[in-house]
């Protein structure tokens, strides 16, 4: 049976009280109208809201994730958060390589590669984000950019099994713009990512979950999620509304 993951990236939104309220609302909706068993759900609040949101997910189907981590496990890195700290808080996932971090924090593919290694060593599953800018798409460089990000970001990263890595295709021009990729555009890139992962990891890569991210909402989710290589979504803005987020989870397999 096809597996799906719907993950909410709350970005720099929600203080601990707001995060607890939103997580509780999502948990209640998931228990009242559960998505199918083959659909996993994750919420990725800011670091400061992981504890309060996580407490509301204890009895729920939803798992907890973070939005970044440092590449070292501990040490003199003032202001940073290490992957083992996230694991100790009950995180299952960590988003790495998001285009906002590439753009605003100058993260390179090789910085991200180190973070992926650290996350895996701590037992977390990285949600590795890749995607092209509008200029790159217009210059027909999309697949070249994705290939580079995959090859560099995953260079020498061993994959024990497919459940230990999630890849999110997030075209930069679609993030927060209200203009999602079409289902056909998403499928084309996802099929390419699937083939690249196959070349890197062989047969076990076939069940790595590939998420689409970029202005996914309840209205466009069914078409995107119906594509054979789209195994879920990384949802930004729409994950801050409990009803919309759960509706997207329910669209999996519909
Ligand atoms: C994101 O930033 O990961 C994202 C997908 O954002 P949005 O859904 O708001 O486009």
mmCIF file of C-alpha atoms and ligand atoms in Angstrom:
data_model
loop_
_atom_site.group_PDB
_atom_site.id
_atom_site.type_symbol
_atom_site.label_atom_id
_atom_site.label_comp_id
_atom_site.label_asym_id
_atom_site.label_seq_id
_atom_site.Cartn_x
_atom_site.Cartn_y
_atom_site.Cartn_z
ATOM 1 C CA UNK A 1 0.000 0.000 0.000
ATOM 2 C CA UNK A 2 1.271 3.508 -0.811
ATOM 3 C CA UNK A 3 2.565 5.395 2.210
ATOM 4 C CA UNK A 4 2.139 9.143 2.692
ATOM 5 C CA UNK A 5 3.538 11.786 5.032
ATOM 6 C CA UNK A 6 1.910 15.153 5.575
ATOM 7 C CA UNK A 7 4.256 17.452 7.508
ATOM 8 C CA UNK A 8 3.483 20.969 8.718
ATOM 9 C CA UNK A 9 6.297 23.517 8.683
ATOM 10 C CA UNK A 10 5.148 26.192 11.085
ATOM 11 C CA UNK A 11 8.258 28.297 10.348
ATOM 12 C CA UNK A 12 8.741 31.192 12.845
ATOM 13 C CA UNK A 13 5.111 31.171 13.966
ATOM 14 C CA UNK A 14 3.419 30.287 17.272
ATOM 15 C CA UNK A 15 4.652 30.980 20.782
ATOM 16 C CA UNK A 16 4.477 28.019 23.193
ATOM 17 C CA UNK A 17 0.861 28.715 24.164
ATOM 18 C CA UNK A 18 -0.330 29.172 20.575
ATOM 19 C CA UNK A 19 1.570 26.061 19.498
ATOM 20 C CA UNK A 20 -0.071 23.969 22.213
ATOM 21 C CA UNK A 21 -3.498 25.226 21.102
ATOM 22 C CA UNK A 22 -2.851 24.492 17.432
ATOM 23 C CA UNK A 23 -1.341 21.058 18.148
ATOM 24 C CA UNK A 24 -4.329 20.187 20.382
ATOM 25 C CA UNK A 25 -6.759 21.292 17.673
ATOM 26 C CA UNK A 26 -4.975 19.175 15.044
ATOM 27 C CA UNK A 27 -4.788 16.178 17.416
ATOM 28 C CA UNK A 28 -8.530 16.430 18.099
ATOM 29 C CA UNK A 29 -9.377 16.611 14.393
ATOM 30 C CA UNK A 30 -7.098 13.667 13.624
ATOM 31 C CA UNK A 31 -8.833 11.594 16.262
ATOM 32 C CA UNK A 32 -12.353 12.650 15.183
ATOM 33 C CA UNK A 33 -11.702 12.138 11.458
ATOM 34 C CA UNK A 34 -8.604 9.937 11.221
ATOM 35 C CA UNK A 35 -6.829 9.781 7.881
ATOM 36 C CA UNK A 36 -6.135 6.297 6.524
ATOM 37 C CA UNK A 37 -3.549 4.158 8.347
ATOM 38 C CA UNK A 38 -1.066 4.604 5.503
ATOM 39 C CA UNK A 39 -0.918 8.370 6.172
ATOM 40 C CA UNK A 40 1.622 9.679 8.697
ATOM 41 C CA UNK A 41 1.374 13.217 10.010
ATOM 42 C CA UNK A 42 4.102 15.423 11.497
ATOM 43 C CA UNK A 43 4.117 18.903 12.995
ATOM 44 C CA UNK A 44 7.303 20.989 12.962
ATOM 45 C CA UNK A 45 6.929 23.970 15.321
ATOM 46 C CA UNK A 46 9.738 26.394 16.212
ATOM 47 C CA UNK A 47 12.309 25.073 18.731
ATOM 48 C CA UNK A 48 10.747 27.048 21.586
ATOM 49 C CA UNK A 49 7.359 25.424 21.003
ATOM 50 C CA UNK A 50 8.490 21.806 20.612
ATOM 51 C CA UNK A 51 7.792 20.912 24.236
ATOM 52 C CA UNK A 52 4.341 22.489 24.489
ATOM 53 C CA UNK A 53 3.196 21.197 21.077
ATOM 54 C CA UNK A 54 4.737 17.776 21.683
ATOM 55 C CA UNK A 55 2.824 17.410 24.958
ATOM 56 C CA UNK A 56 -0.452 17.701 23.025
ATOM 57 C CA UNK A 57 0.570 14.985 20.560
ATOM 58 C CA UNK A 58 1.243 12.226 23.088
ATOM 59 C CA UNK A 59 -2.031 10.394 22.431
ATOM 60 C CA UNK A 60 -2.214 11.424 18.808
ATOM 61 C CA UNK A 61 -1.187 10.023 15.467
ATOM 62 C CA UNK A 62 0.932 13.091 14.754
ATOM 63 C CA UNK A 63 4.690 12.992 15.222
ATOM 64 C CA UNK A 64 6.969 15.875 16.133
ATOM 65 C CA UNK A 65 9.663 17.442 13.978
ATOM 66 C CA UNK A 66 12.051 20.396 14.142
ATOM 67 C CA UNK A 67 13.033 22.902 11.464
ATOM 68 C CA UNK A 68 16.831 22.823 11.680
ATOM 69 C CA UNK A 69 19.742 21.456 13.696
ATOM 70 C CA UNK A 70 23.472 22.039 14.064
ATOM 71 C CA UNK A 71 25.958 19.641 12.500
ATOM 72 C CA UNK A 72 27.853 18.988 15.751
ATOM 73 C CA UNK A 73 26.373 16.873 18.514
ATOM 74 C CA UNK A 74 27.495 19.267 21.282
ATOM 75 C CA UNK A 75 30.041 21.981 21.983
ATOM 76 C CA UNK A 76 30.831 25.682 21.951
ATOM 77 C CA UNK A 77 28.249 26.819 19.395
ATOM 78 C CA UNK A 78 26.351 29.576 21.155
ATOM 79 C CA UNK A 79 22.726 29.781 20.147
ATOM 80 C CA UNK A 80 22.666 26.505 18.233
ATOM 81 C CA UNK A 81 20.557 23.366 18.788
ATOM 82 C CA UNK A 82 22.037 19.886 18.319
ATOM 83 C CA UNK A 83 20.266 16.918 16.777
ATOM 84 C CA UNK A 84 20.519 14.737 19.951
ATOM 85 C CA UNK A 85 18.714 17.521 21.858
ATOM 86 C CA UNK A 86 15.836 17.292 19.390
ATOM 87 C CA UNK A 87 15.750 13.522 19.656
ATOM 88 C CA UNK A 88 15.626 13.848 23.451
ATOM 89 C CA UNK A 89 12.550 16.072 23.114
ATOM 90 C CA UNK A 90 10.772 13.365 21.142
ATOM 91 C CA UNK A 91 11.345 14.648 17.619
ATOM 92 C CA UNK A 92 11.154 12.075 14.836
ATOM 93 C CA UNK A 93 11.902 14.442 11.942
ATOM 94 C CA UNK A 94 14.022 17.487 11.222
ATOM 95 C CA UNK A 95 13.589 19.708 8.160
ATOM 96 C CA UNK A 96 16.994 20.431 6.593
ATOM 97 C CA UNK A 97 18.030 22.490 3.595
ATOM 98 C CA UNK A 98 14.853 24.567 3.454
ATOM 99 C CA UNK A 99 15.225 27.294 0.821
ATOM 100 C CA UNK A 100 14.651 29.991 3.442
ATOM 101 C CA UNK A 101 17.707 28.746 5.310
ATOM 102 C CA UNK A 102 19.711 28.447 2.095
ATOM 103 C CA UNK A 103 18.728 32.016 1.206
ATOM 104 C CA UNK A 104 18.703 33.888 4.539
ATOM 105 C CA UNK A 105 21.310 31.884 6.466
ATOM 106 C CA UNK A 106 23.637 31.103 3.555
ATOM 107 C CA UNK A 107 23.460 27.331 4.022
ATOM 108 C CA UNK A 108 25.275 25.473 1.262
ATOM 109 C CA UNK A 109 24.699 21.919 0.081
ATOM 110 C CA UNK A 110 27.804 20.844 1.984
ATOM 111 C CA UNK A 111 26.631 22.532 5.224
ATOM 112 C CA UNK A 112 23.343 20.728 4.809
ATOM 113 C CA UNK A 113 25.108 17.430 4.150
ATOM 114 C CA UNK A 114 26.826 17.698 7.535
ATOM 115 C CA UNK A 115 23.493 18.410 9.205
ATOM 116 C CA UNK A 116 21.885 15.416 7.494
ATOM 117 C CA UNK A 117 24.687 13.206 8.807
ATOM 118 C CA UNK A 118 24.265 14.624 12.326
ATOM 119 C CA UNK A 119 20.492 14.179 12.249
ATOM 120 C CA UNK A 120 20.772 10.578 11.120
ATOM 121 C CA UNK A 121 23.422 9.824 13.738
ATOM 122 C CA UNK A 122 20.992 11.100 16.381
ATOM 123 C CA UNK A 123 18.248 8.818 15.086
ATOM 124 C CA UNK A 124 16.229 11.597 13.449
ATOM 125 C CA UNK A 125 14.796 11.340 9.953
ATOM 126 C CA UNK A 126 15.826 14.360 7.880
ATOM 127 C CA UNK A 127 13.269 15.926 5.564
ATOM 128 C CA UNK A 128 15.775 17.148 2.998
ATOM 129 C CA UNK A 129 14.427 20.068 0.919
ATOM 130 C CA UNK A 130 15.530 20.656 -2.659
ATOM 131 C CA UNK A 131 14.143 22.992 -5.295
ATOM 132 C CA UNK A 132 14.913 25.480 -8.011
ATOM 133 C CA UNK A 133 14.362 29.247 -8.162
ATOM 134 C CA UNK A 134 12.149 30.834 -10.808
ATOM 135 C CA UNK A 135 15.220 31.992 -12.748
ATOM 136 C CA UNK A 136 16.614 28.463 -12.739
ATOM 137 C CA UNK A 137 13.301 27.034 -13.978
ATOM 138 C CA UNK A 138 13.067 29.644 -16.719
ATOM 139 C CA UNK A 139 16.629 28.808 -17.776
ATOM 140 C CA UNK A 140 15.584 25.120 -17.945
ATOM 141 C CA UNK A 141 18.030 24.307 -15.169
ATOM 142 C CA UNK A 142 15.519 22.653 -12.839
ATOM 143 C CA UNK A 143 16.767 19.078 -13.072
ATOM 144 C CA UNK A 144 20.420 20.155 -13.047
ATOM 145 C CA UNK A 145 19.850 22.072 -9.805
ATOM 146 C CA UNK A 146 17.949 19.206 -8.198
ATOM 147 C CA UNK A 147 20.638 16.721 -9.218
ATOM 148 C CA UNK A 148 23.361 18.933 -7.731
ATOM 149 C CA UNK A 149 21.471 19.422 -4.470
ATOM 150 C CA UNK A 150 20.824 15.690 -4.130
ATOM 151 C CA UNK A 151 24.353 14.604 -5.048
ATOM 152 C CA UNK A 152 26.059 17.140 -2.767
ATOM 153 C CA UNK A 153 23.578 17.067 0.097
ATOM 154 C CA UNK A 154 23.606 13.280 0.296
ATOM 155 C CA UNK A 155 27.258 12.735 -0.618
ATOM 156 C CA UNK A 156 28.633 9.801 1.477
ATOM 157 C CA UNK A 157 25.428 9.626 3.505
ATOM 158 C CA UNK A 158 24.640 5.974 4.169
ATOM 159 C CA UNK A 159 21.002 4.971 4.120
ATOM 160 C CA UNK A 160 20.237 2.102 6.517
ATOM 161 C CA UNK A 161 16.686 1.893 5.184
ATOM 162 C CA UNK A 162 14.194 4.004 3.272
ATOM 163 C CA UNK A 163 12.364 5.189 6.371
ATOM 164 C CA UNK A 164 15.463 7.140 7.496
ATOM 165 C CA UNK A 165 15.219 9.777 4.773
ATOM 166 C CA UNK A 166 12.458 11.954 3.351
ATOM 167 C CA UNK A 167 13.067 14.285 0.404
ATOM 168 C CA UNK A 168 10.847 17.325 -0.166
ATOM 169 C CA UNK A 169 10.693 18.935 -3.598
ATOM 170 C CA UNK A 170 9.986 22.587 -2.891
ATOM 171 C CA UNK A 171 10.218 24.867 -5.929
ATOM 172 C CA UNK A 172 11.336 28.187 -4.434
ATOM 173 C CA UNK A 173 8.914 30.121 -6.654
ATOM 174 C CA UNK A 174 5.979 28.167 -5.223
ATOM 175 C CA UNK A 175 6.778 28.693 -1.542
ATOM 176 C CA UNK A 176 4.444 31.192 0.074
ATOM 177 C CA UNK A 177 3.470 32.568 -3.350
ATOM 178 C CA UNK A 178 0.025 30.983 -3.613
ATOM 179 C CA UNK A 179 1.183 29.535 -6.951
ATOM 180 C CA UNK A 180 1.788 25.809 -6.539
ATOM 181 C CA UNK A 181 3.538 23.694 -9.147
ATOM 182 C CA UNK A 182 1.060 21.832 -11.323
ATOM 183 C CA UNK A 183 0.656 18.145 -10.555
ATOM 184 C CA UNK A 184 2.486 17.390 -13.843
ATOM 185 C CA UNK A 185 5.420 19.676 -12.961
ATOM 186 C CA UNK A 186 5.681 18.069 -9.528
ATOM 187 C CA UNK A 187 5.509 14.536 -10.920
ATOM 188 C CA UNK A 188 8.227 15.250 -13.491
ATOM 189 C CA UNK A 189 10.664 16.388 -10.791
ATOM 190 C CA UNK A 190 9.633 13.685 -8.322
ATOM 191 C CA UNK A 191 10.236 10.976 -10.933
ATOM 192 C CA UNK A 192 13.677 12.486 -11.526
ATOM 193 C CA UNK A 193 14.419 12.529 -7.776
ATOM 194 C CA UNK A 194 13.255 8.906 -7.524
ATOM 195 C CA UNK A 195 15.656 7.920 -10.321
ATOM 196 C CA UNK A 196 18.551 9.832 -8.741
ATOM 197 C CA UNK A 197 17.952 8.202 -5.370
ATOM 198 C CA UNK A 198 17.805 4.851 -7.158
ATOM 199 C CA UNK A 199 21.232 5.511 -8.661
ATOM 200 C CA UNK A 200 22.586 6.462 -5.233
ATOM 201 C CA UNK A 201 20.938 3.877 -3.004
ATOM 202 C CA UNK A 202 19.575 1.135 -5.234
ATOM 203 C CA UNK A 203 16.376 -0.775 -4.620
ATOM 204 C CA UNK A 204 15.868 0.331 -1.031
ATOM 205 C CA UNK A 205 15.343 3.907 -2.243
ATOM 206 C CA UNK A 206 12.074 2.936 -3.900
ATOM 207 C CA UNK A 207 10.111 3.549 -0.741
ATOM 208 C CA UNK A 208 11.778 6.834 0.299
ATOM 209 C CA UNK A 209 8.895 9.276 0.738
ATOM 210 C CA UNK A 210 9.025 12.225 -1.662
ATOM 211 C CA UNK A 211 6.984 15.212 -0.469
ATOM 212 C CA UNK A 212 5.842 18.146 -2.546
ATOM 213 C CA UNK A 213 5.999 21.586 -0.882
ATOM 214 C CA UNK A 214 4.985 25.030 -2.135
ATOM 215 C CA UNK A 215 1.514 26.562 -1.676
ATOM 216 C CA UNK A 216 -0.128 23.177 -1.161
ATOM 217 C CA UNK A 217 -3.664 23.623 0.125
ATOM 218 C CA UNK A 218 -6.850 21.593 0.439
ATOM 219 C CA UNK A 219 -7.946 22.555 -3.088
ATOM 220 C CA UNK A 220 -4.797 21.489 -4.981
ATOM 221 C CA UNK A 221 -3.721 18.614 -2.695
ATOM 222 C CA UNK A 222 -5.845 15.855 -4.288
ATOM 223 C CA UNK A 223 -4.347 16.351 -7.770
ATOM 224 C CA UNK A 224 -0.778 16.591 -6.458
ATOM 225 C CA UNK A 225 -1.150 13.607 -4.124
ATOM 226 C CA UNK A 226 -2.653 11.469 -6.885
ATOM 227 C CA UNK A 227 0.633 11.514 -8.815
ATOM 228 C CA UNK A 228 2.576 8.261 -8.497
ATOM 229 C CA UNK A 229 5.799 9.734 -7.104
ATOM 230 C CA UNK A 230 4.189 12.300 -4.792
ATOM 231 C CA UNK A 231 4.081 10.651 -1.358
ATOM 232 C CA UNK A 232 2.832 13.569 0.668
ATOM 233 C CA UNK A 233 3.366 17.238 1.340
ATOM 234 C CA UNK A 234 5.461 19.694 3.300
ATOM 235 C CA UNK A 235 2.916 22.341 4.155
ATOM 236 C CA UNK A 236 3.856 25.873 5.233
ATOM 237 C CA UNK A 237 1.124 28.507 5.480
ATOM 238 C CA UNK A 238 -1.776 26.056 5.256
ATOM 239 C CA UNK A 239 -0.444 24.041 8.216
ATOM 240 C CA UNK A 240 -1.282 26.913 10.562
ATOM 241 C CA UNK A 241 -4.980 26.252 10.055
ATOM 242 C CA UNK A 242 -5.952 22.962 11.723
ATOM 243 C CA UNK A 243 -8.936 22.243 9.468
ATOM 244 C CA UNK A 244 -7.019 22.877 6.254
ATOM 245 C CA UNK A 245 -4.017 20.858 7.397
ATOM 246 C CA UNK A 246 -6.120 17.846 8.385
ATOM 247 C CA UNK A 247 -8.117 18.134 5.149
ATOM 248 C CA UNK A 248 -4.824 17.797 3.232
ATOM 249 C CA UNK A 249 -3.963 14.668 5.249
ATOM 250 C CA UNK A 250 -7.389 13.275 4.374
ATOM 251 C CA UNK A 251 -6.805 13.924 0.684
ATOM 252 C CA UNK A 252 -4.066 11.265 0.595
ATOM 253 C CA UNK A 253 -5.200 8.321 -1.441
ATOM 254 C CA UNK A 254 -8.599 9.898 -2.163
HETATM 255 C C1 LIG B 1 7.458 25.637 3.043
HETATM 256 O O1 LIG B 1 8.000 26.699 3.323
HETATM 257 O O2 LIG B 1 7.986 24.561 3.359
HETATM 258 C C2 LIG B 1 6.187 25.693 2.334
HETATM 259 C C3 LIG B 1 5.820 24.650 1.645
HETATM 260 O O3 LIG B 1 5.492 26.857 2.433
HETATM 261 P P1 LIG B 1 4.053 27.203 1.810
HETATM 262 O O4 LIG B 1 3.191 25.977 1.947
HETATM 263 O O5 LIG B 1 3.543 28.332 2.638
HETATM 264 O O6 LIG B 1 4.262 27.567 0.382
#
